[in-house]
Short mmCIF file of C-alpha atoms in Angstrom, two decimals:
data_model
loop_
_atom_site.label_atom_id
_atom_site.label_comp_id
_atom_site.label_asym_id
_atom_site.label_seq_id
_atom_site.Cartn_x
_atom_site.Cartn_y
_atom_site.Cartn_z
CA MET A 1 77.42 79.07 20.31
CA GLY A 2 80.04 79.17 23.07
CA GLY A 3 78.70 75.89 24.46
CA ALA A 4 78.90 74.23 21.06
CA ALA A 5 82.49 75.39 20.65
CA SER A 6 83.40 74.05 24.07
CA SER A 7 81.79 70.71 23.25
CA THR A 8 83.69 70.55 19.97
CA ALA A 9 86.94 71.30 21.79
CA ARG A 10 86.39 68.41 24.20
CA ARG A 11 85.65 66.07 21.33
CA GLY A 12 88.81 67.29 19.70
CA GLY A 13 90.98 65.96 22.53
CA ALA A 14 90.87 68.65 25.25
CA THR A 15 91.41 67.21 28.75
CA GLY A 16 89.44 67.75 31.94
CA LEU A 17 89.81 66.94 35.63
CA GLY A 18 88.54 63.44 35.01
CA ASP A 19 91.55 62.76 32.79
CA LEU A 20 94.06 63.25 35.59
CA PRO A 21 95.86 60.06 36.69
CA GLU A 22 94.29 58.53 39.77
CA SER A 23 97.65 58.56 41.55
CA CYS A 24 97.95 62.34 41.08
CA ILE A 25 94.45 62.88 42.47
CA ALA A 26 95.26 60.66 45.45
CA GLU A 27 98.39 62.73 46.11
CA VAL A 28 96.26 65.87 46.27
CA MET A 29 93.74 64.17 48.57
CA LEU A 30 96.47 63.34 51.06
CA ARG A 31 96.63 67.09 51.74
CA LEU A 32 92.88 67.44 52.34
CA ASN A 33 90.75 66.65 55.36
CA PRO A 34 88.21 63.76 55.23
CA THR A 35 85.23 66.06 54.59
CA GLU A 36 86.99 67.64 51.59
CA ILE A 37 87.94 64.20 50.27
CA CYS A 38 84.31 63.08 50.33
CA GLY A 39 83.32 66.25 48.50
CA MET A 40 85.89 65.70 45.76
CA ALA A 41 84.71 62.10 45.33
CA ARG A 42 81.52 63.48 43.75
CA LEU A 43 83.37 65.10 40.84
CA SER A 44 83.90 62.01 38.66
CA ARG A 45 84.51 58.27 38.68
CA THR A 46 88.25 58.83 38.72
CA PHE A 47 87.99 61.07 41.76
CA ARG A 48 85.66 58.58 43.46
CA ALA A 49 88.15 55.76 42.88
CA ALA A 50 91.02 57.84 44.24
CA ALA A 51 88.95 58.83 47.27
CA SER A 52 88.42 55.16 48.13
CA GLY A 53 92.12 54.28 48.10
CA ASP A 54 93.63 52.71 51.23
CA GLY A 55 96.63 55.02 51.04
CA VAL A 56 94.46 58.10 51.31
CA TRP A 57 92.48 56.90 54.34
CA GLU A 58 95.31 55.21 56.20
CA ALA A 59 97.03 58.61 56.29
CA LYS A 60 93.93 60.02 58.05
CA LEU A 61 93.66 57.25 60.63
CA PRO A 62 95.32 57.53 64.06
CA ARG A 63 98.54 55.55 64.32
CA ASN A 64 96.96 53.24 66.91
CA TYR A 65 93.75 52.59 64.96
CA ALA A 66 93.98 48.82 65.59
CA ARG A 67 93.78 49.48 69.34
CA LEU A 68 90.82 51.78 68.82
CA LEU A 69 89.09 49.16 66.66
CA ALA A 70 89.60 46.60 69.42
CA ALA A 71 88.12 49.03 71.95
CA ALA A 72 85.15 49.46 69.60
CA GLY A 73 84.53 45.72 69.73
CA ALA A 74 86.14 44.66 66.44
CA GLY A 75 87.81 41.26 66.59
CA GLY A 76 85.85 40.47 69.75
CA GLY A 77 87.79 43.19 71.57
CA ASP A 78 91.13 41.48 70.96
CA GLU A 79 93.74 43.87 69.57
CA GLU A 80 95.51 41.28 67.40
CA ALA A 81 92.21 40.09 65.90
CA ALA A 82 91.15 43.70 65.37
CA ALA A 83 94.43 44.40 63.55
CA LEU A 84 93.81 41.44 61.23
CA GLU A 85 90.27 42.65 60.61
CA ALA A 86 91.58 46.15 59.85
CA GLU A 87 93.91 44.70 57.21
CA ALA A 88 91.07 42.79 55.58
CA ILE A 89 88.67 45.69 55.07
CA PRO A 90 89.11 49.01 53.21
CA LYS A 91 90.68 51.74 55.33
CA LYS A 92 87.79 54.03 54.41
CA GLU A 93 85.47 51.60 56.22
CA VAL A 94 87.82 51.49 59.22
CA TYR A 95 87.63 55.29 59.38
CA ALA A 96 83.83 55.19 59.13
CA ARG A 97 83.57 52.62 61.94
CA LEU A 98 85.70 54.73 64.27
CA CYS A 99 83.64 57.83 63.50
CA ARG A 100 80.60 56.13 65.04
CA ARG A 101 79.86 56.58 68.73
CA ASN A 102 81.52 53.49 70.20
CA ARG A 103 80.37 52.70 73.74
CA LEU A 104 82.62 51.33 76.49
CA ASP A 105 82.26 50.03 80.04
CA GLY A 106 78.63 49.02 79.85
CA GLY A 107 77.60 52.11 77.91
CA THR A 108 78.89 54.63 80.50
CA LYS A 109 81.63 55.93 78.18
CA GLU A 110 81.91 56.42 74.43
CA PHE A 111 84.60 57.44 71.96
CA TRP A 112 84.66 58.43 68.31
CA LEU A 113 86.76 60.14 65.66
CA ASP A 114 85.95 63.68 64.64
CA LYS A 115 84.80 63.22 61.02
CA ALA A 116 86.43 66.38 59.72
CA GLY A 117 89.78 66.28 61.50
CA GLY A 118 90.26 62.65 62.57
CA GLY A 119 90.92 63.53 66.23
CA THR A 120 89.74 61.16 68.97
CA CYS A 121 87.03 62.28 71.41
CA LEU A 122 85.90 60.61 74.64
CA THR A 123 82.80 61.18 76.80
CA ILE A 124 82.31 59.87 80.35
CA TYR A 125 78.65 59.77 81.44
CA SER A 126 77.62 60.98 84.91
CA ARG A 127 76.76 57.41 85.97
CA ALA A 128 80.46 56.57 85.58
CA LEU A 129 81.43 59.38 87.98
CA SER A 130 81.80 59.16 91.75
CA ILE A 131 79.33 61.68 93.18
CA THR A 132 79.17 62.18 96.95
CA GLY A 133 75.62 61.58 98.17
CA ILE A 134 74.34 60.22 94.84
CA ASP A 135 72.46 57.37 96.59
CA ASP A 136 70.46 59.72 98.80
CA ARG A 137 67.36 60.93 96.96
CA ARG A 138 67.09 63.95 99.27
CA TYR A 139 70.14 65.37 97.50
CA TRP A 140 70.62 63.81 94.07
CA ASN A 141 68.46 62.12 91.43
CA TYR A 142 68.98 60.86 87.90
CA ILE A 143 66.38 62.60 85.77
CA PRO A 144 65.47 61.96 82.10
CA ASN A 145 66.84 64.50 79.65
CA ASP A 146 66.79 64.27 75.86
CA GLU A 147 69.57 66.88 75.59
CA SER A 148 72.04 64.33 76.92
CA ARG A 149 73.42 61.65 74.64
CA PHE A 150 72.89 59.24 77.54
CA ARG A 151 69.23 60.31 77.97
CA SER A 152 69.54 61.18 81.67
CA VAL A 153 71.59 63.48 83.88
CA ALA A 154 72.50 63.70 87.57
CA TYR A 155 70.43 66.48 89.16
CA LEU A 156 71.38 68.08 92.49
CA SER A 157 68.51 69.45 94.59
CA GLN A 158 70.58 70.61 97.55
CA VAL A 159 73.77 69.58 99.30
CA TRP A 160 76.38 70.99 101.67
CA TRP A 161 79.33 68.97 100.38
CA PHE A 162 79.54 69.02 96.57
CA GLU A 163 82.06 66.55 95.16
CA VAL A 164 82.14 64.92 91.70
CA ARG A 165 85.16 62.81 90.76
CA GLY A 166 86.02 60.40 87.98
CA GLU A 167 88.74 58.71 85.99
CA ALA A 168 89.26 57.04 82.64
CA GLU A 169 92.03 54.99 81.08
CA PHE A 170 92.32 55.08 77.32
CA CYS A 171 94.85 54.71 74.50
CA PHE A 172 94.63 58.23 73.11
CA PRO A 173 96.47 58.89 69.84
CA GLU A 174 99.36 61.36 70.10
CA GLY A 175 98.32 64.97 70.48
CA THR A 176 97.07 67.61 72.87
CA TYR A 177 93.64 67.18 74.48
CA SER A 178 91.26 69.40 76.47
CA LEU A 179 88.95 68.16 79.24
CA PHE A 180 85.56 69.68 80.10
CA PHE A 181 82.75 69.18 82.62
CA ARG A 182 79.35 69.58 80.92
CA VAL A 183 76.90 71.11 83.41
CA HIS A 184 73.65 73.08 83.46
CA LEU A 185 72.27 75.43 86.13
CA GLY A 186 68.55 74.74 86.50
CA ARG A 187 66.41 71.78 85.55
CA PRO A 188 65.66 71.77 81.80
CA PHE A 189 62.42 70.35 80.42
CA LYS A 190 59.87 70.94 77.66
CA ARG A 191 56.54 72.69 77.99
CA LEU A 192 54.13 72.79 75.04
CA GLY A 193 56.98 71.76 72.76
CA ARG A 194 59.27 74.60 73.92
CA ARG A 195 62.46 74.23 75.91
CA VAL A 196 62.27 75.86 79.35
CA TYR A 197 64.04 75.33 82.67
CA SER A 198 63.18 75.48 86.35
CA ALA A 199 65.32 77.80 88.48
CA GLU A 200 63.61 76.67 91.68
CA ASN A 201 66.61 75.09 93.43
CA ILE A 202 69.44 77.22 92.02
CA HIS A 203 71.41 78.67 94.92
CA GLY A 204 74.85 78.83 96.51
CA TRP A 205 77.04 78.94 93.40
CA ASP A 206 77.67 82.68 93.64
CA ILE A 207 79.06 82.49 97.20
CA LYS A 208 82.22 80.45 96.62
CA PRO A 209 83.78 79.24 93.34
CA VAL A 210 83.79 75.64 92.17
CA ARG A 211 87.25 74.09 91.83
CA PHE A 212 88.15 71.84 88.91
CA HIS A 213 91.25 69.61 88.79
CA LEU A 214 92.86 67.29 86.22
CA LEU A 215 95.69 64.81 86.84
CA THR A 216 97.24 62.26 84.44
CA SER A 217 99.18 59.08 85.22
CA ASP A 218 102.35 60.63 83.76
CA GLY A 219 102.22 63.61 86.13
CA GLN A 220 100.47 66.31 84.12
CA GLN A 221 98.14 68.58 86.10
CA ALA A 222 95.72 71.43 85.50
CA GLN A 223 93.47 73.45 87.81
CA TYR A 224 90.68 75.92 87.25
CA LYS A 225 88.05 77.59 89.44
CA CYS A 226 85.01 79.73 88.72
CA TYR A 227 81.59 80.76 89.97
CA LEU A 228 78.77 78.94 88.21
CA THR A 229 76.59 81.38 86.30
CA ASP A 230 74.32 81.54 83.23
CA PRO A 231 71.35 79.33 84.18
CA GLY A 232 69.35 77.70 81.42
CA VAL A 233 72.20 76.71 79.10
CA TRP A 234 74.60 73.79 78.93
CA ILE A 235 78.18 74.92 79.51
CA ASN A 236 81.38 72.97 78.97
CA HIS A 237 83.73 74.18 81.70
CA HIS A 238 87.31 73.83 80.48
CA VAL A 239 89.38 72.15 83.22
CA GLY A 240 92.71 72.01 81.40
CA ASP A 241 94.83 70.33 78.73
CA PHE A 242 97.13 67.32 78.61
CA VAL A 243 99.57 65.93 76.05
CA VAL A 244 99.76 62.31 74.83
CA LYS A 245 103.18 61.29 73.50
CA ASN A 246 102.78 57.50 73.25
CA SER A 247 99.60 56.10 71.67
CA ASN A 248 100.61 52.51 72.45
CA GLU A 249 100.28 52.93 76.21
CA PRO A 250 96.96 53.68 77.94
CA LEU A 251 96.89 56.99 79.78
CA ASN A 252 94.94 57.30 83.03
CA ILE A 253 93.23 60.63 83.62
CA GLN A 254 91.61 61.67 86.90
CA PHE A 255 89.38 64.70 87.25
CA GLU A 256 87.20 66.40 89.83
CA MET A 257 84.70 69.20 90.31
CA VAL A 258 84.28 70.21 93.98
CA GLN A 259 82.87 72.88 96.27
CA ILE A 260 83.25 71.56 99.79
CA ASP A 261 82.84 74.75 101.81
CA CYS A 262 80.15 73.62 104.26
CA THR A 263 79.15 77.13 105.38
CA HIS A 264 76.32 77.13 102.85
CA THR A 265 74.22 74.79 100.73
CA LYS A 266 74.11 74.73 96.92
CA GLY A 267 71.71 73.18 94.47
CA GLY A 268 69.85 73.29 91.19
CA LEU A 269 72.66 71.80 89.08
CA CYS A 270 72.64 69.13 86.35
CA VAL A 271 75.83 67.15 85.70
CA ASP A 272 75.76 65.42 82.34
CA SER A 273 79.25 64.21 81.49
CA VAL A 274 82.98 64.81 81.21
CA VAL A 275 84.19 65.41 77.66
CA VAL A 276 87.72 65.00 76.26
CA ARG A 277 88.42 66.56 72.86
CA PRO A 278 91.50 67.24 70.74
CA GLN A 279 92.70 70.77 71.45
CA TYR A 280 92.02 71.95 67.88
CA LEU A 281 88.31 71.19 68.42
CA ALA A 282 88.29 72.90 71.81
CA ARG A 283 89.79 76.06 70.28
CA LYS A 284 87.28 76.00 67.47
CA LYS A 285 84.37 75.83 69.94
CA GLY A 286 85.87 78.23 72.48
CA HIS A 287 87.06 77.68 76.04
CA ARG A 288 83.69 78.12 77.68
CA ASN A 289 81.38 76.38 75.31
CA TYR A 290 77.64 77.13 75.46
CA GLU A 291 75.47 74.42 73.95
#
């Protein structure tokens, strides 16, 4: 009976959410994050139309999205051509393209937008890093690993002088970013379908701490040191934070992870990558992120 009355009321002229003007719905969506916008698009045709509007998605894009599109290969990598392409396609599609994992420098780096918050993330693969002794198989090897996005990691058997350095130059959108080294004590593998790890070569990391350092081309610095512990899990070691104030100029970042005390050897370590995330994501995941 209640349902019949409700149906009669709607036929009599009662309004619902679908009767709201599209412009009003779009104004509400400007205050939501991309995930919430996509959820609201399922409510009705009017909501779906509002959720596809260029105004809504342009507000979610980084200010330098044309540069990011060019870096992703749009317009043949030319920024002006990428900007023209960005004007010709819906901004929702531009956002979707930038949320994909876009590879750089022969596949040794990749960047993407965080789908929920729109922040820009960057990953630098171990093959793009300068690792002392990497060409000597007595010390280092690249081993296959399906827990890495790049399908292999640098594995250290044993070394006296441990030194991993790298750099990247990128047009980050304005904001505060956190940099991490993603490492794993022990050699992970699968046995009978279960994840296990070998602790055979793990040694030396409890004698002296590892030192991490971050330096940017505009003079920002951060340092951090710790003993490596917790074998068997991937850990993102937080090196430090840096601030980007100008998204139109590329920022060079240099970073290192070293333990060069030659009084003892160390080994049994996997180095996967260096990860740069917006600070809001780093806080959400925690400073010392176990994966």
